[in-house]
PDB file of C-alpha atoms in Angstrom:
ATOM      1  CA  MET W   1       9.924  16.543   4.598  1.00 33.00           C
ATOM      2  CA  ILE W   2      11.487  13.142   4.418  1.00 33.00           C
ATOM      3  CA  GLN W   3      13.898  12.444   7.662  1.00 32.00           C
ATOM      4  CA  ASP W   4      17.048  11.097   7.240  1.00 29.00           C
ATOM      5  CA  GLN W   5      16.519   8.414   9.904  1.00 30.00           C
ATOM      6  CA  ILE W   6      14.988   5.592   8.386  1.00 31.00           C
ATOM      7  CA  GLY W   7      12.329   3.637  10.925  1.00 33.00           C
ATOM      8  CA  ILE W   8      12.097  -0.053  11.008  1.00 32.00           C
ATOM      9  CA  PRO W   9       8.292  -1.332  10.175  1.00 39.00           C
ATOM     10  CA  ALA W  10       6.134  -2.454  13.397  1.00 41.00           C
ATOM     11  CA  CYS W  11       5.571  -5.618  11.556  1.00 40.00           C
ATOM     12  CA  PHE W  12       9.541  -6.494  12.526  1.00 36.00           C
ATOM     13  CA  THR W  13       9.477  -5.215  15.702  1.00 39.00           C
ATOM     14  CA  GLY W  14       7.326  -5.051  18.844  1.00 41.00           C
ATOM     15  CA  GLU W  15       6.067  -1.667  18.705  1.00 42.00           C
ATOM     16  CA  LYS W  16       2.933  -0.163  17.802  1.00 46.00           C
ATOM     17  CA  PRO W  17       2.567   1.192  14.300  1.00 43.00           C
ATOM     18  CA  THR W  18       2.768   4.932  13.420  1.00 42.00           C
ATOM     19  CA  ASP W  19       1.142   6.723  11.222  1.00 39.00           C
ATOM     20  CA  ASP W  20       4.084   8.252   9.292  1.00 40.00           C
ATOM     21  CA  THR W  21       4.121   6.540   5.929  1.00 40.00           C
ATOM     22  CA  THR W  22       7.502   7.564   5.332  1.00 41.00           C
ATOM     23  CA  ALA W  23       8.892   6.080   8.517  1.00 43.00           C
ATOM     24  CA  VAL W  24       9.750   2.468   6.652  1.00 50.00           C
ATOM     25  CA  THR W  25      12.610   0.388   6.195  1.00 46.00           C
ATOM     26  CA  LYS W  26      16.050  -0.928   5.562  1.00 50.00           C
ATOM     27  CA  SER W  27      17.328  -1.511   2.190  1.00 44.00           C
ATOM     28  CA  GLY W  28      16.161  -4.753   0.647  1.00 57.00           C
ATOM     29  CA  GLN W  29      12.743  -4.875   2.903  1.00 69.00           C
ATOM     30  CA  SER W  30       9.508  -5.164   1.121  1.00 81.00           C
ATOM     31  CA  VAL W  31       6.626  -3.248   2.640  1.00 88.00           C
ATOM     32  CA  PHE W  32       2.715  -3.705   1.519  1.00 91.00           C
ATOM     33  CA  MET W  33      -0.103  -1.917   3.348  1.00 93.00           C
ATOM     34  CA  SER W  34      -4.019  -2.064   2.318  1.00 93.00           C
ATOM     35  CA  VAL W  35      -6.536   0.211   4.023  1.00 94.00           C
ATOM     36  CA  TYR W  36      -9.878  -0.689   4.338  1.00 94.00           C
ATOM     37  CA  ARG W  37     -13.056   0.986   6.013  1.00 93.00           C
ATOM     38  CA  THR W  38     -15.574  -1.254   7.626  1.00 93.00           C
ATOM     39  CA  LYS W  39     -17.769  -1.382  10.529  1.00 92.00           C
ATOM     40  CA  LEU W  40     -16.671  -2.658  13.557  1.00 91.00           C
ATOM     41  CA  ALA W  41     -17.736  -2.429  17.343  1.00 88.00           C
ATOM     42  CA  ASP W  42     -20.665  -0.024  15.876  1.00 88.00           C
ATOM     43  CA  GLN W  43     -18.543   2.238  14.381  1.00 89.00           C
ATOM     44  CA  SER W  44     -17.130   2.999  11.029  1.00 91.00           C
ATOM     45  CA  ARG W  45     -13.239   2.369  11.201  1.00 92.00           C
ATOM     46  CA  LEU W  46     -10.472   2.222   8.661  1.00 93.00           C
ATOM     47  CA  ILE W  47      -8.238  -1.336   9.497  1.00 94.00           C
ATOM     48  CA  THR W  48      -4.948  -1.184   8.104  1.00 94.00           C
ATOM     49  CA  ILE W  49      -3.290  -4.705   6.924  1.00 95.00           C
ATOM     50  CA  THR W  50       0.630  -4.631   6.533  1.00 93.00           C
ATOM     51  CA  TRP W  51       2.682  -7.364   5.145  1.00 92.00           C
ATOM     52  CA  CYS W  52       6.411  -7.156   5.514  1.00 88.00           C
ATOM     53  CA  LYS W  53       9.187  -9.422   4.359  1.00 84.00           C
ATOM     54  CA  ASN W  54      12.747  -9.427   4.866  1.00 78.00           C
ATOM     55  CA  LEU W  55      15.787 -12.341   4.027  1.00 75.00           C
ATOM     56  CA  VAL W  56      14.446 -14.438   6.735  1.00 75.00           C
ATOM     57  CA  LEU W  57      10.403 -14.258   7.172  1.00 78.00           C
ATOM     58  CA  HIS W  58       6.959 -12.695   6.626  1.00 82.00           C
ATOM     59  CA  SER W  59       5.121 -10.921   8.913  1.00 86.00           C
ATOM     60  CA  LEU W  60       1.389  -9.574   9.128  1.00 91.00           C
ATOM     61  CA  SER W  61       0.284  -6.871  11.426  1.00 92.00           C
ATOM     62  CA  ILE W  62      -3.744  -5.592  11.875  1.00 93.00           C
ATOM     63  CA  SER W  63      -3.715  -2.201  13.347  1.00 93.00           C
ATOM     64  CA  VAL W  64      -7.815  -0.894  14.194  1.00 93.00           C
ATOM     65  CA  GLU W  65      -8.725   2.417  14.451  1.00 89.00           C
ATOM     66  CA  GLY W  66      -9.786   3.812  17.730  1.00 83.00           C
ATOM     67  CA  THR W  67     -12.449   6.150  18.701  1.00 79.00           C
ATOM     68  CA  GLU W  68     -10.682   8.715  20.134  1.00 75.00           C
ATOM     69  CA  GLY W  69      -7.610   8.650  17.083  1.00 72.00           C
ATOM     70  CA  GLY W  70      -5.393   5.981  18.773  1.00 76.00           C
ATOM     71  CA  SER W  71      -5.022   2.153  17.190  1.00 83.00           C
ATOM     72  CA  HIS W  72      -5.319  -1.197  18.310  1.00 87.00           C
ATOM     73  CA  TYR W  73      -2.970  -3.532  17.296  1.00 82.00           C
ATOM     74  CA  CYS W  74      -2.467  -7.337  16.157  1.00 87.00           C
ATOM     75  CA  LYS W  75       0.572  -8.773  15.005  1.00 87.00           C
ATOM     76  CA  VAL W  76       1.422 -12.325  13.441  1.00 86.00           C
ATOM     77  CA  GLU W  77       4.824 -13.872  12.435  1.00 80.00           C
ATOM     78  CA  LEU W  78       5.108 -16.430   9.223  1.00 79.00           C
ATOM     79  CA  LYS W  79       8.327 -18.011  10.978  1.00 73.00           C
ATOM     80  CA  PRO W  80      10.148 -20.840   8.415  1.00 70.00           C
ATOM     81  CA  TRP W  81      10.456 -22.998  11.079  1.00 67.00           C
ATOM     82  CA  TYR W  82       8.981 -26.332  10.355  1.00 63.00           C
ATOM     83  CA  PHE W  83       7.522 -27.096  13.695  1.00 60.00           C
ATOM     84  CA  TRP W  84       5.643 -23.307  13.617  1.00 68.00           C
ATOM     85  CA  ARG W  85       1.888 -23.682  13.577  1.00 74.00           C
ATOM     86  CA  LYS W  86       1.007 -21.922  10.474  1.00 85.00           C
ATOM     87  CA  GLN W  87      -2.810 -21.862  11.584  1.00 90.00           C
ATOM     88  CA  GLY W  88      -3.820 -19.951  14.599  1.00 91.00           C
ATOM     89  CA  CYS W  89      -6.047 -17.013  16.624  1.00 93.00           C
ATOM     90  CA  LYS W  90      -5.393 -13.841  18.825  1.00 93.00           C
ATOM     91  CA  SER W  91      -7.643 -11.345  20.352  1.00 93.00           C
ATOM     92  CA  PHE W  92      -7.540  -8.109  21.084  1.00 92.00           C
ATOM     93  CA  THR W  93      -9.618  -5.530  22.319  1.00 91.00           C
ATOM     94  CA  VAL W  94     -11.203  -2.114  20.598  1.00 91.00           C
ATOM     95  CA  ASP W  95     -13.316   0.289  22.882  1.00 88.00           C
ATOM     96  CA  GLY W  96     -14.276  -2.284  25.112  1.00 88.00           C
ATOM     97  CA  ARG W  97     -15.166  -5.346  22.204  1.00 91.00           C
ATOM     98  CA  CYS W  98     -13.266  -8.251  21.785  1.00 94.00           C
ATOM     99  CA  VAL W  99     -11.905  -8.460  18.539  1.00 94.00           C
ATOM    100  CA  ASP W 100     -10.387 -12.072  17.043  1.00 95.00           C
ATOM    101  CA  VAL W 101      -7.950 -12.510  13.935  1.00 95.00           C
ATOM    102  CA  PHE W 102      -8.004 -15.844  12.597  1.00 96.00           C
ATOM    103  CA  TRP W 103      -5.302 -16.983  10.019  1.00 95.00           C
ATOM    104  CA  ASP W 104      -4.311 -19.966   7.900  1.00 94.00           C
ATOM    105  CA  PHE W 105      -1.257 -20.308   6.184  1.00 92.00           C
ATOM    106  CA  ARG W 106      -0.620 -23.668   6.109  1.00 90.00           C
ATOM    107  CA  ALA W 107      -0.668 -23.953   1.840  1.00 91.00           C
ATOM    108  CA  ALA W 108      -0.072 -20.227   1.548  1.00 90.00           C
ATOM    109  CA  LYS W 109       1.607 -19.328  -1.583  1.00 90.00           C
ATOM    110  CA  PHE W 110       3.383 -16.490  -2.051  1.00 87.00           C
ATOM    111  CA  ASN W 111       5.191 -16.573  -4.968  1.00 85.00           C
ATOM    112  CA  GLY W 112       7.998 -14.307  -4.429  1.00 81.00           C
ATOM    113  CA  GLU W 113       5.856 -11.536  -3.262  1.00 83.00           C
ATOM    114  CA  THR W 114       5.306  -9.661  -0.062  1.00 85.00           C
ATOM    115  CA  GLU W 115       1.558 -10.824   0.590  1.00 87.00           C
ATOM    116  CA  PRO W 116       0.219 -14.575   0.013  1.00 90.00           C
ATOM    117  CA  THR W 117      -1.093 -14.894  -3.579  1.00 90.00           C
ATOM    118  CA  SER W 118      -3.317 -17.958  -2.969  1.00 93.00           C
ATOM    119  CA  GLU W 119      -4.360 -20.945  -0.680  1.00 95.00           C
ATOM    120  CA  TYR W 120      -4.723 -18.686   2.491  1.00 95.00           C
ATOM    121  CA  TYR W 121      -7.083 -16.693   4.791  1.00 96.00           C
ATOM    122  CA  VAL W 122      -7.028 -14.194   7.305  1.00 96.00           C
ATOM    123  CA  ALA W 123     -10.503 -12.997   9.084  1.00 96.00           C
ATOM    124  CA  VAL W 124     -11.219 -10.151  11.485  1.00 96.00           C
ATOM    125  CA  VAL W 125     -14.319 -11.239  13.783  1.00 96.00           C
ATOM    126  CA  CYS W 126     -16.150  -9.042  15.838  1.00 95.00           C
ATOM    127  CA  ASP W 127     -19.616  -9.623  17.582  1.00 93.00           C
ATOM    128  CA  GLU W 128     -19.827 -12.869  15.860  1.00 94.00           C
ATOM    129  CA  GLU W 129     -19.648 -11.079  12.645  1.00 95.00           C
ATOM    130  CA  VAL W 130     -16.548 -11.732   9.837  1.00 96.00           C
ATOM    131  CA  VAL W 131     -15.931  -7.891   9.387  1.00 96.00           C
ATOM    132  CA  LEU W 132     -12.858  -8.389   7.039  1.00 96.00           C
ATOM    133  CA  LEU W 133     -11.910 -11.480   5.310  1.00 96.00           C
ATOM    134  CA  LEU W 134      -8.856 -11.859   3.162  1.00 95.00           C
ATOM    135  CA  GLY W 135      -7.593 -14.518   0.912  1.00 94.00           C
ATOM    136  CA  ASP W 136      -9.247 -17.260  -1.467  1.00 95.00           C
ATOM    137  CA  LEU W 137     -10.270 -19.933   1.358  1.00 96.00           C
ATOM    138  CA  LYS W 138     -13.083 -18.352   2.639  1.00 95.00           C
ATOM    139  CA  LYS W 139     -15.280 -21.267   3.063  1.00 96.00           C
ATOM    140  CA  ASN W 140     -12.780 -22.665   5.508  1.00 96.00           C
ATOM    141  CA  ALA W 141     -12.436 -19.133   7.285  1.00 96.00           C
ATOM    142  CA  TYR W 142     -16.169 -19.278   7.501  1.00 96.00           C
ATOM    143  CA  ARG W 143     -16.240 -22.712   8.978  1.00 95.00           C
ATOM    144  CA  LYS W 144     -12.881 -21.782  11.556  1.00 95.00           C
ATOM    145  CA  THR W 145     -14.748 -19.065  12.923  1.00 95.00           C
ATOM    146  CA  ARG W 146     -18.265 -20.414  12.877  1.00 95.00           C
ATOM    147  CA  CYS W 147     -19.565 -16.235  12.627  1.00 95.00           C
ATOM    148  CA  ARG W 148     -21.450 -14.998   9.677  1.00 94.00           C
ATOM    149  CA  PRO W 149     -20.700 -12.496   7.058  1.00 94.00           C
ATOM    150  CA  SER W 150     -20.935  -8.784   7.954  1.00 92.00           C
ATOM    151  CA  LEU W 151     -24.114  -7.427   6.288  1.00 90.00           C
ATOM    152  CA  ILE W 152     -21.779  -4.159   5.351  1.00 90.00           C
ATOM    153  CA  ASP W 153     -18.888  -5.278   2.840  1.00 91.00           C
ATOM    154  CA  PRO W 154     -15.359  -3.379   3.534  1.00 92.00           C
ATOM    155  CA  ILE W 155     -14.365  -0.801   1.046  1.00 90.00           C
ATOM    156  CA  LEU W 156     -10.704  -0.920   0.039  1.00 91.00           C
ATOM    157  CA  VAL W 157      -9.392   2.754   0.743  1.00 91.00           C
ATOM    158  CA  SER W 158      -5.923   2.742  -0.520  1.00 92.00           C
ATOM    159  CA  LYS W 159      -2.785   0.667  -0.788  1.00 93.00           C
ATOM    160  CA  ARG W 160       0.651   1.274  -0.127  1.00 93.00           C
ATOM    161  CA  GLU W 161       3.754  -0.310  -1.227  1.00 93.00           C
ATOM    162  CA  HIS W 162       7.567   0.211  -0.666  1.00 91.00           C
ATOM    163  CA  VAL W 163       9.938  -0.768  -3.338  1.00 89.00           C
ATOM    164  CA  PHE W 164      13.315  -1.006  -4.184  1.00 88.00           C
ATOM    165  CA  GLY W 165      15.624  -0.622  -6.902  1.00 88.00           C
ATOM    166  CA  LYS W 166      18.265   1.324  -8.770  1.00 88.00           C
ATOM    167  CA  LYS W 167      16.514   2.753 -12.049  1.00 90.00           C
ATOM    168  CA  LYS W 168      13.755   0.668 -12.264  1.00 94.00           C
ATOM    169  CA  PHE W 169      10.667   0.128 -10.252  1.00 94.00           C
ATOM    170  CA  PHE W 170       7.996  -2.268 -10.334  1.00 93.00           C
ATOM    171  CA  SER W 171       4.212  -2.860  -8.761  1.00 92.00           C
ATOM    172  CA  LYS W 172       1.089  -4.675  -9.553  1.00 90.00           C
ATOM    173  CA  VAL W 173      -2.511  -3.536  -8.560  1.00 90.00           C
ATOM    174  CA  LYS W 174      -6.355  -3.568  -9.609  1.00 87.00           C
ATOM    175  CA  PHE W 175      -7.691  -0.323  -9.863  1.00 86.00           C
ATOM    176  CA  ASP W 176     -11.256  -1.928  -9.646  1.00 78.00           C
ATOM    177  CA  GLU W 177     -11.516  -4.819  -7.139  1.00 74.00           C
ATOM    178  CA  LYS W 178     -13.277  -7.062  -9.959  1.00 74.00           C
ATOM    179  CA  GLY W 179     -11.014  -5.666 -12.780  1.00 78.00           C
ATOM    180  CA  LYS W 180      -7.608  -6.978 -14.319  1.00 86.00           C
ATOM    181  CA  LEU W 181      -4.651  -6.874 -12.297  1.00 89.00           C
ATOM    182  CA  HIS W 182      -2.032  -4.220 -13.886  1.00 93.00           C
ATOM    183  CA  GLU W 183       1.662  -4.251 -13.901  1.00 95.00           C
ATOM    184  CA  ILE W 184       3.361  -0.711 -13.529  1.00 96.00           C
ATOM    185  CA  SER W 185       7.041  -0.067 -14.231  1.00 96.00           C
ATOM    186  CA  ILE W 186       8.528   3.221 -13.489  1.00 96.00           C
ATOM    187  CA  ASP W 187      11.701   3.662 -15.513  1.00 95.00           C
ATOM    188  CA  PHE W 188      14.518   6.481 -14.303  1.00 92.00           C
ATOM    189  CA  LYS W 189      16.742   7.410 -17.516  1.00 89.00           C
ATOM    190  CA  THR W 190      19.627   9.427 -18.282  1.00 85.00           C
ATOM    191  CA  SER W 191      20.617  11.106 -21.612  1.00 79.00           C
ATOM    192  CA  CYS W 192      22.960  13.406 -23.199  1.00 75.00           C
ATOM    193  CA  LEU W 193      21.962  16.720 -24.900  1.00 69.00           C
ATOM    194  CA  GLY W 194      25.226  17.970 -26.405  1.00 70.00           C
ATOM    195  CA  CYS W 195      27.056  18.589 -23.031  1.00 71.00           C
ATOM    196  CA  GLU W 196      24.400  18.800 -20.636  1.00 78.00           C
ATOM    197  CA  VAL W 197      22.792  15.790 -18.993  1.00 81.00           C
ATOM    198  CA  ASP W 198      18.935  15.298 -19.066  1.00 86.00           C
ATOM    199  CA  LEU W 199      16.886  13.283 -16.950  1.00 91.00           C
ATOM    200  CA  GLU W 200      13.868  11.327 -17.941  1.00 93.00           C
ATOM    201  CA  MET W 201      11.228   8.890 -16.635  1.00 95.00           C
ATOM    202  CA  GLU W 202       8.700   6.794 -18.099  1.00 96.00           C
ATOM    203  CA  ILE W 203       5.805   5.254 -16.499  1.00 97.00           C
ATOM    204  CA  ARG W 204       4.304   2.056 -17.948  1.00 96.00           C
ATOM    205  CA  ILE W 205       1.285   0.067 -17.439  1.00 96.00           C
ATOM    206  CA  ASP W 206       1.257  -3.259 -18.651  1.00 95.00           C
ATOM    207  CA  GLY W 207       3.954  -2.398 -21.264  1.00 95.00           C
ATOM    208  CA  ASN W 208       2.357   0.629 -22.446  1.00 95.00           C
ATOM    209  CA  LEU W 209       4.094   4.054 -21.888  1.00 96.00           C
ATOM    210  CA  VAL W 210       1.446   6.281 -20.167  1.00 96.00           C
ATOM    211  CA  VAL W 211       3.686   8.932 -18.808  1.00 96.00           C
ATOM    212  CA  HIS W 212       6.722  10.375 -20.054  1.00 95.00           C
ATOM    213  CA  VAL W 213       8.518  13.064 -18.571  1.00 94.00           C
ATOM    214  CA  LYS W 214      11.806  14.829 -20.137  1.00 91.00           C
ATOM    215  CA  HIS W 215      13.768  17.300 -17.960  1.00 91.00           C
ATOM    216  CA  LEU W 216      13.149  15.690 -14.790  1.00 92.00           C
ATOM    217  CA  GLN W 217      15.254  17.955 -13.014  1.00 89.00           C
ATOM    218  CA  TRP W 218      12.801  20.777 -13.353  1.00 92.00           C
ATOM    219  CA  LYS W 219       9.578  18.915 -13.669  1.00 93.00           C
ATOM    220  CA  PHE W 220      10.320  16.567 -10.521  1.00 94.00           C
ATOM    221  CA  ARG W 221       6.680  17.120  -9.334  1.00 95.00           C
ATOM    222  CA  GLY W 222       3.604  16.908 -11.612  1.00 95.00           C
ATOM    223  CA  ASN W 223       0.536  15.039 -12.339  1.00 94.00           C
ATOM    224  CA  GLU W 224      -1.178  13.459 -15.499  1.00 95.00           C
ATOM    225  CA  SER W 225      -4.531  12.226 -16.742  1.00 94.00           C
ATOM    226  CA  ILE W 226      -4.288   8.639 -18.409  1.00 93.00           C
ATOM    227  CA  GLN W 227      -6.611   6.182 -19.533  1.00 92.00           C
ATOM    228  CA  VAL W 228      -6.140   2.490 -18.487  1.00 91.00           C
ATOM    229  CA  ASN W 229      -8.851   0.138 -20.095  1.00 86.00           C
ATOM    230  CA  LYS W 230     -11.307   3.278 -21.079  1.00 84.00           C
ATOM    231  CA  LEU W 231     -10.840   4.076 -17.059  1.00 87.00           C
ATOM    232  CA  ARG W 232      -9.610   7.309 -16.089  1.00 90.00           C
ATOM    233  CA  VAL W 233      -6.457   7.245 -13.686  1.00 92.00           C
ATOM    234  CA  GLU W 234      -4.857  10.259 -11.962  1.00 94.00           C
ATOM    235  CA  VAL W 235      -0.987   9.742 -11.623  1.00 96.00           C
ATOM    236  CA  CYS W 236       0.958  12.334  -9.258  1.00 96.00           C
ATOM    237  CA  TRP W 237       4.745  12.147  -8.876  1.00 96.00           C
ATOM    238  CA  ASP W 238       7.268  13.745  -6.562  1.00 96.00           C
ATOM    239  CA  VAL W 239      10.945  12.379  -7.172  1.00 94.00           C
ATOM    240  CA  HIS W 240      12.426  15.538  -5.578  1.00 93.00           C
ATOM    241  CA  ASP W 241      14.326  13.743  -2.847  1.00 91.00           C
ATOM    242  CA  TRP W 242      15.559  11.385  -5.750  1.00 88.00           C
ATOM    243  CA  LEU W 243      17.982  14.332  -7.097  1.00 88.00           C
ATOM    244  CA  PHE W 244      18.604  16.538  -4.644  1.00 89.00           C
ATOM    245  CA  SER W 245      19.074  14.604  -1.411  1.00 84.00           C
ATOM    246  CA  ALA W 246      21.592  12.697  -0.227  1.00 80.00           C
ATOM    247  CA  GLY W 247      21.230   9.098   1.600  1.00 78.00           C
ATOM    248  CA  LEU W 248      18.443   6.529   0.647  1.00 79.00           C
ATOM    249  CA  ARG W 249      15.471   8.618  -0.268  1.00 85.00           C
ATOM    250  CA  HIS W 250      12.158   7.518  -1.917  1.00 90.00           C
ATOM    251  CA  ALA W 251      10.226   9.007  -4.461  1.00 94.00           C
ATOM    252  CA  LEU W 252       6.396   9.112  -4.034  1.00 96.00           C
ATOM    253  CA  PHE W 253       3.989   7.945  -6.885  1.00 96.00           C
ATOM    254  CA  ILE W 254      -0.013   7.888  -6.435  1.00 96.00           C
ATOM    255  CA  PHE W 255      -2.024   6.208  -8.983  1.00 95.00           C
ATOM    256  CA  LYS W 256      -5.933   6.941  -8.537  1.00 93.00           C
ATOM    257  CA  PRO W 257      -8.671   6.309 -10.680  1.00 91.00           C
ATOM    258  CA  THR W 258     -11.436   8.382 -11.159  1.00 85.00           C
ATOM    259  CA  PHE W 259     -14.941   8.469 -12.204  1.00 72.00           C
ATOM    260  CA  SER W 260     -17.422  10.925 -13.496  1.00 57.00           C
ATOM    261  CA  SER W 261     -19.290  11.265 -10.310  1.00 51.00           C
ATOM    262  CA  SER W 262     -16.055  11.802  -8.080  1.00 45.00           C
ATOM    263  CA  SER W 263     -13.684  13.367 -10.153  1.00 43.00           C
ATOM    264  CA  ALA W 264     -13.192  15.913  -7.854  1.00 41.00           C
ATOM    265  CA  SER W 265     -11.719  13.894  -5.233  1.00 44.00           C
ATOM    266  CA  ILE W 266      -8.122  14.404  -6.735  1.00 46.00           C
ATOM    267  CA  PRO W 267      -7.606  17.727  -8.101  1.00 42.00           C
ATOM    268  CA  SER W 268      -7.244  17.563 -11.957  1.00 38.00           C
ATOM    269  CA  SER W 269      -3.818  19.917 -11.616  1.00 37.00           C
ATOM    270  CA  LEU W 270      -1.672  21.174  -9.254  1.00 39.00           C
ATOM    271  CA  PRO W 271      -0.819  24.632  -9.169  1.00 37.00           C
ATOM    272  CA  GLU W 272       2.343  25.315 -10.304  1.00 38.00           C
ATOM    273  CA  SER W 273       3.306  27.577  -7.217  1.00 34.00           C
ATOM    274  CA  SER W 274       2.716  24.534  -4.805  1.00 38.00           C
ATOM    275  CA  SER W 275       3.818  21.302  -6.714  1.00 47.00           C
ATOM    276  CA  ALA W 276       7.486  22.861  -7.114  1.00 53.00           C
ATOM    277  CA  SER W 277       7.472  23.728  -3.763  1.00 54.00           C
ATOM    278  CA  THR W 278       5.621  21.728  -1.577  1.00 62.00           C
ATOM    279  CA  PRO W 279       6.385  17.648  -1.247  1.00 69.00           C
ATOM    280  CA  LEU W 280       3.746  15.555  -2.672  1.00 65.00           C
ATOM    281  CA  SER W 281       3.462  13.273   0.646  1.00 60.00           C
ATOM    282  CA  CYS W 282       2.427  16.847   2.449  1.00 57.00           C
ATOM    283  CA  GLN W 283      -0.145  17.585  -0.096  1.00 54.00           C
ATOM    284  CA  THR W 284      -1.811  14.428   0.115  1.00 52.00           C
ATOM    285  CA  ARG W 285      -2.044  14.889   4.279  1.00 48.00           C
ATOM    286  CA  SER W 286      -3.326  18.320   3.994  1.00 41.00           C
ATOM    287  CA  SER W 287      -6.760  17.448   4.140  1.00 38.00           C
ATOM    288  CA  GLY W 288      -8.866  15.374   6.718  1.00 36.00           C
ATOM    289  CA  SER W 289      -9.935  12.743   4.713  1.00 39.00           C
ATOM    290  CA  VAL W 290      -8.200   9.328   4.615  1.00 37.00           C
ATOM    291  CA  GLU W 291      -4.807   9.644   2.888  1.00 39.00           C
ATOM    292  CA  GLY W 292      -5.471  12.953   1.914  1.00 37.00           C
ATOM    293  CA  PHE W 293      -8.177  12.481  -0.452  1.00 37.00           C
ATOM    294  CA  ASN W 294     -11.931  12.324  -0.175  1.00 42.00           C
ATOM    295  CA  THR W 295     -13.027   8.533   0.052  1.00 38.00           C
ATOM    296  CA  ALA W 296     -16.908   8.824   1.972  1.00 40.00           C
ATOM    297  CA  GLY W 297     -19.261   7.230  -0.230  1.00 36.00           C
ATOM    298  CA  SER W 298     -16.642   5.914  -2.441  1.00 39.00           C
ATOM    299  CA  SER W 299     -15.160   2.752  -3.312  1.00 43.00           C
ATOM    300  CA  GLU W 300     -12.328   4.178  -5.347  1.00 63.00           C
ATOM    301  CA  PHE W 301      -8.867   3.767  -3.993  1.00 82.00           C
ATOM    302  CA  CYS W 302      -5.590   5.139  -4.364  1.00 92.00           C
ATOM    303  CA  LEU W 303      -2.233   3.189  -4.940  1.00 94.00           C
ATOM    304  CA  PHE W 304       0.737   5.334  -2.993  1.00 96.00           C
ATOM    305  CA  LEU W 305       3.878   3.548  -4.342  1.00 95.00           C
ATOM    306  CA  TYR W 306       7.294   4.555  -2.290  1.00 94.00           C
ATOM    307  CA  ALA W 307       9.942   3.816  -4.588  1.00 93.00           C
ATOM    308  CA  TRP W 308      13.312   3.788  -2.292  1.00 91.00           C
ATOM    309  CA  LYS W 309      16.192   4.387  -4.892  1.00 86.00           C
ATOM    310  CA  VAL W 310      19.176   2.403  -3.929  1.00 83.00           C
ATOM    311  CA  GLU W 311      22.687   3.341  -5.599  1.00 74.00           C
TER     312      GLU W 311
END
């Protein structure tokens, strides 16, 4: 279950990050996390990229999975001061191997987003290979690092975003790395049925209504299969804590594209007995696979959207 205490993300502190996806943020701070699987130091590992934004600064943290369950951590603060050097490099050790992180934010454009949208790069280097490269200034990154690209392309496993709102929540996502950027909106509504108040939820993608849940107070957990540009997407939601818990609480929404060869990677339906009583966050952590889903041998990913309802 979600705890009363709200933690501060590791990118705003000097602490190492934890695996608790519900330990997030104070009201108004944005967090965006991307998880990649790639080969680093002769092992297949997860690299988590976390962008944070508050009223003062942006912050970036990079966590690399260790072989014995721990993680190795690097943090970069994008300070707004004029004299701060917006290009640099940091090093840390992963299982005895040196890992270098290079970045260039001198011309980075954020356009109000938590992570940059253009004119930047972040490169993770190990054994003279660029094992992960983010941003559009790829030539600049290879020139700066003087390293070759990895022979194995990283796989985007999942994205996790924390958003805030009163009744409406927004996000953007690509269900396919080479596909279109889609806009997701979630609208929480109240209507009157005679003397009774009914709760509704609408989920739209690119302005098109794809999920409409009436009597939300009875259907606070569930899932539906939708079509987005001929791609099947499984949508799961858990809004229990929105409705029945006090204080600042979040709902969890999961968007997972599925293909015919991997349609079994997420259940097509949740059993009524478990979906109504078991939080979705617990169900997604119940298996040993990454983020609760089987991602082995697949380029698919999940979007985990944590919507914090602010009164």
